[in-house]
Amino acid sequence: MKKNMLKALAIALCVAAAAPAAQAQFNLKKAISAGAKAAKAMTLTDKQMAEYVKESVDWMDTHNPVTPADNPYTIRLNKLTEGLKDVNGIPLNFKVYDVIDVNAFACADGSVRVFSSLMDIMSDDELLGIIGHEIGHVGLHHSKNAFKQELLTGALKDAVASSGGKAAALTESQLGTLGESLVSAKYSQKQEKEADDYGYDFLKSHGKNPWGMVAAFEKFNKMEQEQGAKSSYINKMFSSHPETVDRIKRMTARCEKDGIARQ
């Protein structure tokens, strides 16, 4: 049975509400100014960033229902992503969260998480198109930059700065905050277009059909127009109908120019 909500976000909210002591460390009236904290946080190395990302992803995997290896969702996802090993040297790994939210996200460490309810409404090609787009954000470092921005400006800036720019152990509340930022990361329209193009090239180079990206965008656009769909994934990816239509046209033109048949 699917869960009624994404567990990680619920746990994060519960912990934050029940543990005022943990929240106290986020007080901006400390002796060290916010600017100084941000400056220290800027010294985070890629290795330290990777540690934060991994800890956050591990926490999300622990606090969400991940489908087992013999589950039909897992089998389907593994079959679709066969041959997709890495992007720019970043190893990719894929898992399914068995939740009702319609969403998918990718992290700077190459972790791609697809929600079962998204899989329910997408064909194989459409789902692969979405995965290609998410991988685009990883390959272009959009995911990494968004995550770092969360460390610099979000609730964790005190924790990062107080550790001298080193990856400190994070509390349940802090991990929940980072988990939420992974799920709900928003990108500019320019970045979304860049991810479209990168994902297109990525799928094509791996022998996958990039028409799936067009089909997925068309389905989301139709859902928006006919049903006023408010899924987190639609809200994250599309900010306006004209922009959505333009992206569909751009990807369609690329497929046609490359002589790729739509299946």
CSV table of C-alpha atoms in Angstrom, one decimal:
chain,number,residue,atom,x,y,z
A,1,MET,CA,0.0,0.0,0.0
A,2,LYS,CA,1.3,3.4,-0.9
A,3,LYS,CA,2.0,6.0,1.7
A,4,ASN,CA,-0.2,9.1,2.0
A,5,MET,CA,2.7,11.4,2.0
A,6,LEU,CA,6.4,11.6,1.6
A,7,LYS,CA,7.7,10.4,4.9
A,8,ALA,CA,10.9,12.3,5.0
A,9,LEU,CA,9.2,15.7,4.8
A,10,ALA,CA,6.7,14.7,7.5
A,11,ILE,CA,9.4,13.5,9.8
A,12,ALA,CA,11.4,16.7,9.2
A,13,LEU,CA,8.4,18.8,10.1
A,14,CYS,CA,7.6,16.7,13.2
A,15,VAL,CA,11.2,16.8,14.5
A,16,ALA,CA,11.5,20.5,13.9
A,17,ALA,CA,8.2,21.2,15.8
A,18,ALA,CA,9.1,18.9,18.7
A,19,ALA,CA,12.8,19.9,19.2
A,20,PRO,CA,13.2,23.6,19.9
A,21,ALA,CA,16.6,22.9,21.3
A,22,ALA,CA,17.8,21.8,17.8
A,23,GLN,CA,16.4,24.9,16.2
A,24,ALA,CA,18.2,27.1,18.6
A,25,GLN,CA,21.5,26.7,16.8
A,26,PHE,CA,20.0,28.4,13.8
A,27,ASN,CA,19.6,31.7,15.6
A,28,LEU,CA,21.0,34.4,13.4
A,29,LYS,CA,21.7,36.7,16.3
A,30,LYS,CA,24.9,34.8,17.2
A,31,ALA,CA,28.1,36.7,17.5
A,32,ILE,CA,29.3,35.5,14.1
A,33,SER,CA,27.5,37.4,11.4
A,34,ALA,CA,25.6,35.6,8.7
A,35,GLY,CA,28.1,37.0,6.1
A,36,ALA,CA,31.0,35.4,8.0
A,37,LYS,CA,29.2,32.1,8.1
A,38,ALA,CA,28.5,32.2,4.4
A,39,ALA,CA,32.2,33.0,3.7
A,40,LYS,CA,33.3,29.9,5.7
A,41,ALA,CA,30.7,27.8,4.1
A,42,MET,CA,32.1,28.8,0.7
A,43,THR,CA,35.3,26.9,1.5
A,44,LEU,CA,33.5,23.6,1.2
A,45,THR,CA,35.4,21.3,-1.1
A,46,ASP,CA,33.7,19.0,-3.6
A,47,LYS,CA,34.5,16.1,-1.4
A,48,GLN,CA,32.9,17.7,1.6
A,49,MET,CA,29.8,18.6,-0.5
A,50,ALA,CA,29.6,15.0,-1.6
A,51,GLU,CA,29.6,13.9,2.0
A,52,TYR,CA,26.6,16.1,2.7
A,53,VAL,CA,24.8,14.9,-0.4
A,54,LYS,CA,25.4,11.3,0.4
A,55,GLU,CA,24.3,11.6,4.0
A,56,SER,CA,21.1,13.4,2.9
A,57,VAL,CA,20.3,10.8,0.2
A,58,ASP,CA,21.0,7.9,2.7
A,59,TRP,CA,18.6,9.6,5.1
A,60,MET,CA,15.9,9.9,2.5
A,61,ASP,CA,16.3,6.3,1.4
A,62,THR,CA,16.0,5.2,5.1
A,63,HIS,CA,12.9,7.3,5.8
A,64,ASN,CA,11.0,6.4,2.6
A,65,PRO,CA,9.6,3.1,1.3
A,66,VAL,CA,12.1,2.0,-1.3
A,67,THR,CA,10.8,-0.8,-3.5
A,68,PRO,CA,12.8,-4.0,-3.2
A,69,ALA,CA,14.7,-5.7,-6.0
A,70,ASP,CA,11.9,-8.1,-6.9
A,71,ASN,CA,9.2,-5.4,-7.0
A,72,PRO,CA,7.7,-4.6,-10.5
A,73,TYR,CA,8.5,-0.9,-10.1
A,74,THR,CA,12.2,-1.7,-9.5
A,75,ILE,CA,12.4,-4.2,-12.2
A,76,ARG,CA,10.9,-1.8,-14.7
A,77,LEU,CA,13.2,1.1,-13.7
A,78,ASN,CA,16.3,-1.2,-13.9
A,79,LYS,CA,15.3,-2.3,-17.3
A,80,LEU,CA,14.7,1.2,-18.5
A,81,THR,CA,18.0,2.6,-17.1
A,82,GLU,CA,20.1,-0.4,-18.3
A,83,GLY,CA,23.4,1.0,-19.7
A,84,LEU,CA,23.0,4.4,-17.9
A,85,LYS,CA,26.1,4.0,-15.7
A,86,ASP,CA,27.5,7.5,-15.2
A,87,VAL,CA,27.3,11.1,-16.3
A,88,ASN,CA,30.5,13.1,-16.6
A,89,GLY,CA,32.2,10.5,-14.5
A,90,ILE,CA,29.6,10.6,-11.7
A,91,PRO,CA,28.2,7.1,-11.1
A,92,LEU,CA,24.4,6.9,-11.4
A,93,ASN,CA,22.2,4.9,-9.1
A,94,PHE,CA,18.4,4.5,-9.3
A,95,LYS,CA,15.7,3.7,-6.8
A,96,VAL,CA,11.9,3.9,-6.6
A,97,TYR,CA,10.0,5.5,-3.7
A,98,ASP,CA,6.6,3.9,-3.3
A,99,VAL,CA,4.6,7.1,-2.5
A,100,ILE,CA,1.6,8.8,-4.0
A,101,ASP,CA,3.5,12.1,-4.9
A,102,VAL,CA,4.1,12.6,-8.6
A,103,ASN,CA,7.8,13.4,-8.6
A,104,ALA,CA,11.3,12.6,-9.5
A,105,PHE,CA,14.7,14.1,-8.6
A,106,ALA,CA,18.4,13.7,-9.1
A,107,CYS,CA,21.2,14.6,-6.7
A,108,ALA,CA,24.7,15.8,-7.3
A,109,ASP,CA,26.1,12.4,-6.4
A,110,GLY,CA,24.3,10.7,-9.2
A,111,SER,CA,21.4,9.4,-7.1
A,112,VAL,CA,18.2,9.4,-9.1
A,113,ARG,CA,14.9,8.8,-7.3
A,114,VAL,CA,11.7,8.1,-9.1
A,115,PHE,CA,8.3,8.0,-7.4
A,116,SER,CA,6.0,5.1,-8.1
A,117,SER,CA,3.0,7.4,-8.8
A,118,LEU,CA,5.0,9.1,-11.5
A,119,MET,CA,5.7,5.7,-13.0
A,120,ASP,CA,2.0,4.9,-12.9
A,121,ILE,CA,1.1,7.7,-15.3
A,122,MET,CA,4.1,7.6,-17.6
A,123,SER,CA,4.9,5.2,-20.5
A,124,ASP,CA,8.4,3.7,-20.6
A,125,ASP,CA,9.6,6.3,-23.1
A,126,GLU,CA,8.1,9.2,-21.2
A,127,LEU,CA,9.6,8.1,-17.9
A,128,LEU,CA,13.0,7.7,-19.6
A,129,GLY,CA,12.6,11.2,-21.0
A,130,ILE,CA,12.1,12.6,-17.5
A,131,ILE,CA,15.1,10.6,-16.2
A,132,GLY,CA,17.2,12.0,-19.0
A,133,HIS,CA,16.2,15.5,-18.0
A,134,GLU,CA,17.0,15.0,-14.4
A,135,ILE,CA,20.4,13.5,-15.3
A,136,GLY,CA,20.9,16.7,-17.3
A,137,HIS,CA,20.7,18.7,-14.1
A,138,VAL,CA,23.4,16.5,-12.6
A,139,GLY,CA,25.7,16.6,-15.6
A,140,LEU,CA,25.5,20.4,-15.8
A,141,HIS,CA,26.1,20.7,-12.0
A,142,HIS,CA,22.7,22.4,-11.5
A,143,SER,CA,21.9,19.9,-8.7
A,144,LYS,CA,25.3,20.5,-7.0
A,145,ASN,CA,24.9,24.3,-7.2
A,146,ALA,CA,21.4,24.2,-5.9
A,147,PHE,CA,22.4,22.0,-3.0
A,148,LYS,CA,25.4,24.3,-2.1
A,149,GLN,CA,23.0,27.3,-2.2
A,150,GLU,CA,20.9,25.6,0.3
A,151,LEU,CA,23.9,25.1,2.6
A,152,LEU,CA,24.9,28.8,2.2
A,153,THR,CA,21.5,30.4,2.6
A,154,GLY,CA,19.3,27.9,4.3
A,155,ALA,CA,18.9,26.7,7.8
A,156,LEU,CA,22.2,24.8,7.8
A,157,LYS,CA,24.5,27.8,7.3
A,158,ASP,CA,25.2,28.0,11.0
A,159,ALA,CA,26.0,24.3,11.3
A,160,VAL,CA,28.4,24.4,8.3
A,161,ALA,CA,30.1,27.6,9.4
A,162,SER,CA,30.5,26.4,13.0
A,163,SER,CA,32.4,23.3,11.7
A,164,GLY,CA,34.9,25.4,9.9
A,165,GLY,CA,33.6,24.5,6.5
A,166,LYS,CA,33.9,20.7,7.2
A,167,ALA,CA,31.1,18.3,6.7
A,168,ALA,CA,29.7,18.1,10.2
A,169,ALA,CA,27.3,15.4,11.6
A,170,LEU,CA,23.8,16.5,10.9
A,171,THR,CA,20.8,16.2,13.1
A,172,GLU,CA,17.5,14.5,12.1
A,173,SER,CA,16.0,18.0,11.6
A,174,GLN,CA,18.8,19.2,9.5
A,175,LEU,CA,18.8,16.1,7.3
A,176,GLY,CA,15.1,16.5,6.9
A,177,THR,CA,15.6,20.1,5.7
A,178,LEU,CA,18.2,19.0,3.2
A,179,GLY,CA,16.0,16.1,2.1
A,180,GLU,CA,13.2,18.6,1.4
A,181,SER,CA,15.6,20.7,-0.7
A,182,LEU,CA,16.6,17.7,-2.8
A,183,VAL,CA,13.0,16.9,-3.5
A,184,SER,CA,11.8,20.4,-4.2
A,185,ALA,CA,14.8,22.0,-5.9
A,186,LYS,CA,13.7,24.6,-8.4
A,187,TYR,CA,15.7,25.7,-11.5
A,188,SER,CA,15.5,28.7,-13.7
A,189,GLN,CA,13.9,28.4,-17.2
A,190,LYS,CA,17.3,28.7,-18.7
A,191,GLN,CA,18.6,25.8,-16.6
A,192,GLU,CA,15.5,23.7,-17.5
A,193,LYS,CA,16.2,24.3,-21.2
A,194,GLU,CA,19.9,23.4,-20.6
A,195,ALA,CA,18.8,20.2,-18.9
A,196,ASP,CA,16.5,19.4,-21.7
A,197,ASP,CA,19.3,19.7,-24.2
A,198,TYR,CA,21.8,17.8,-22.1
A,199,GLY,CA,19.2,15.0,-21.4
A,200,TYR,CA,18.4,14.8,-25.1
A,201,ASP,CA,22.1,14.3,-25.9
A,202,PHE,CA,22.6,11.9,-23.0
A,203,LEU,CA,19.7,9.7,-24.1
A,204,LYS,CA,20.7,9.7,-27.8
A,205,SER,CA,24.3,8.8,-27.0
A,206,HIS,CA,23.1,5.8,-25.0
A,207,GLY,CA,20.8,4.5,-27.7
A,208,LYS,CA,17.6,5.7,-26.0
A,209,ASN,CA,14.8,7.5,-27.8
A,210,PRO,CA,14.7,11.2,-26.9
A,211,TRP,CA,11.2,11.5,-28.2
A,212,GLY,CA,10.2,10.3,-24.7
A,213,MET,CA,11.1,13.7,-23.4
A,214,VAL,CA,8.7,15.4,-25.8
A,215,ALA,CA,6.0,12.9,-24.9
A,216,ALA,CA,6.4,13.5,-21.2
A,217,PHE,CA,6.3,17.3,-21.6
A,218,GLU,CA,3.2,17.0,-23.7
A,219,LYS,CA,1.5,14.9,-21.1
A,220,PHE,CA,2.3,17.3,-18.3
A,221,ASN,CA,1.2,20.2,-20.4
A,222,LYS,CA,-2.1,18.5,-21.1
A,223,MET,CA,-2.6,17.7,-17.4
A,224,GLU,CA,-2.0,21.3,-16.5
A,225,GLN,CA,-4.5,22.6,-19.0
A,226,GLU,CA,-7.3,20.1,-18.5
A,227,GLN,CA,-7.0,19.2,-14.8
A,228,GLY,CA,-5.1,22.1,-13.3
A,229,ALA,CA,-2.6,19.5,-12.0
A,230,LYS,CA,-0.6,20.7,-9.0
A,231,SER,CA,1.9,17.9,-8.6
A,232,SER,CA,5.3,18.9,-7.2
A,233,TYR,CA,7.1,17.7,-10.3
A,234,ILE,CA,4.9,19.8,-12.7
A,235,ASN,CA,5.3,22.9,-10.5
A,236,LYS,CA,9.0,22.3,-10.4
A,237,MET,CA,9.6,21.9,-14.1
A,238,PHE,CA,7.1,24.2,-15.7
A,239,SER,CA,6.6,27.8,-14.7
A,240,SER,CA,4.4,29.0,-17.6
A,241,HIS,CA,2.5,27.4,-20.5
A,242,PRO,CA,4.2,29.4,-23.3
A,243,GLU,CA,7.6,28.3,-21.9
A,244,THR,CA,6.4,24.7,-21.8
A,245,VAL,CA,5.1,24.8,-25.3
A,246,ASP,CA,8.4,26.3,-26.5
A,247,ARG,CA,10.4,23.5,-24.8
A,248,ILE,CA,8.2,20.9,-26.5
A,249,LYS,CA,8.8,22.6,-29.9
A,250,ARG,CA,12.5,22.7,-29.3
A,251,MET,CA,12.8,19.0,-28.4
A,252,THR,CA,10.5,18.1,-31.3
A,253,ALA,CA,12.7,20.0,-33.8
A,254,ARG,CA,15.8,18.3,-32.5
A,255,CYS,CA,14.3,14.9,-32.9
A,256,GLU,CA,13.1,15.7,-36.4
A,257,LYS,CA,16.4,17.2,-37.4
A,258,ASP,CA,18.3,14.1,-36.3
A,259,GLY,CA,15.8,11.9,-38.2
A,260,ILE,CA,14.7,10.0,-35.1
A,261,ALA,CA,11.4,8.2,-35.4
A,262,ARG,CA,8.7,8.7,-32.9
A,263,GLN,CA,7.6,5.4,-31.4
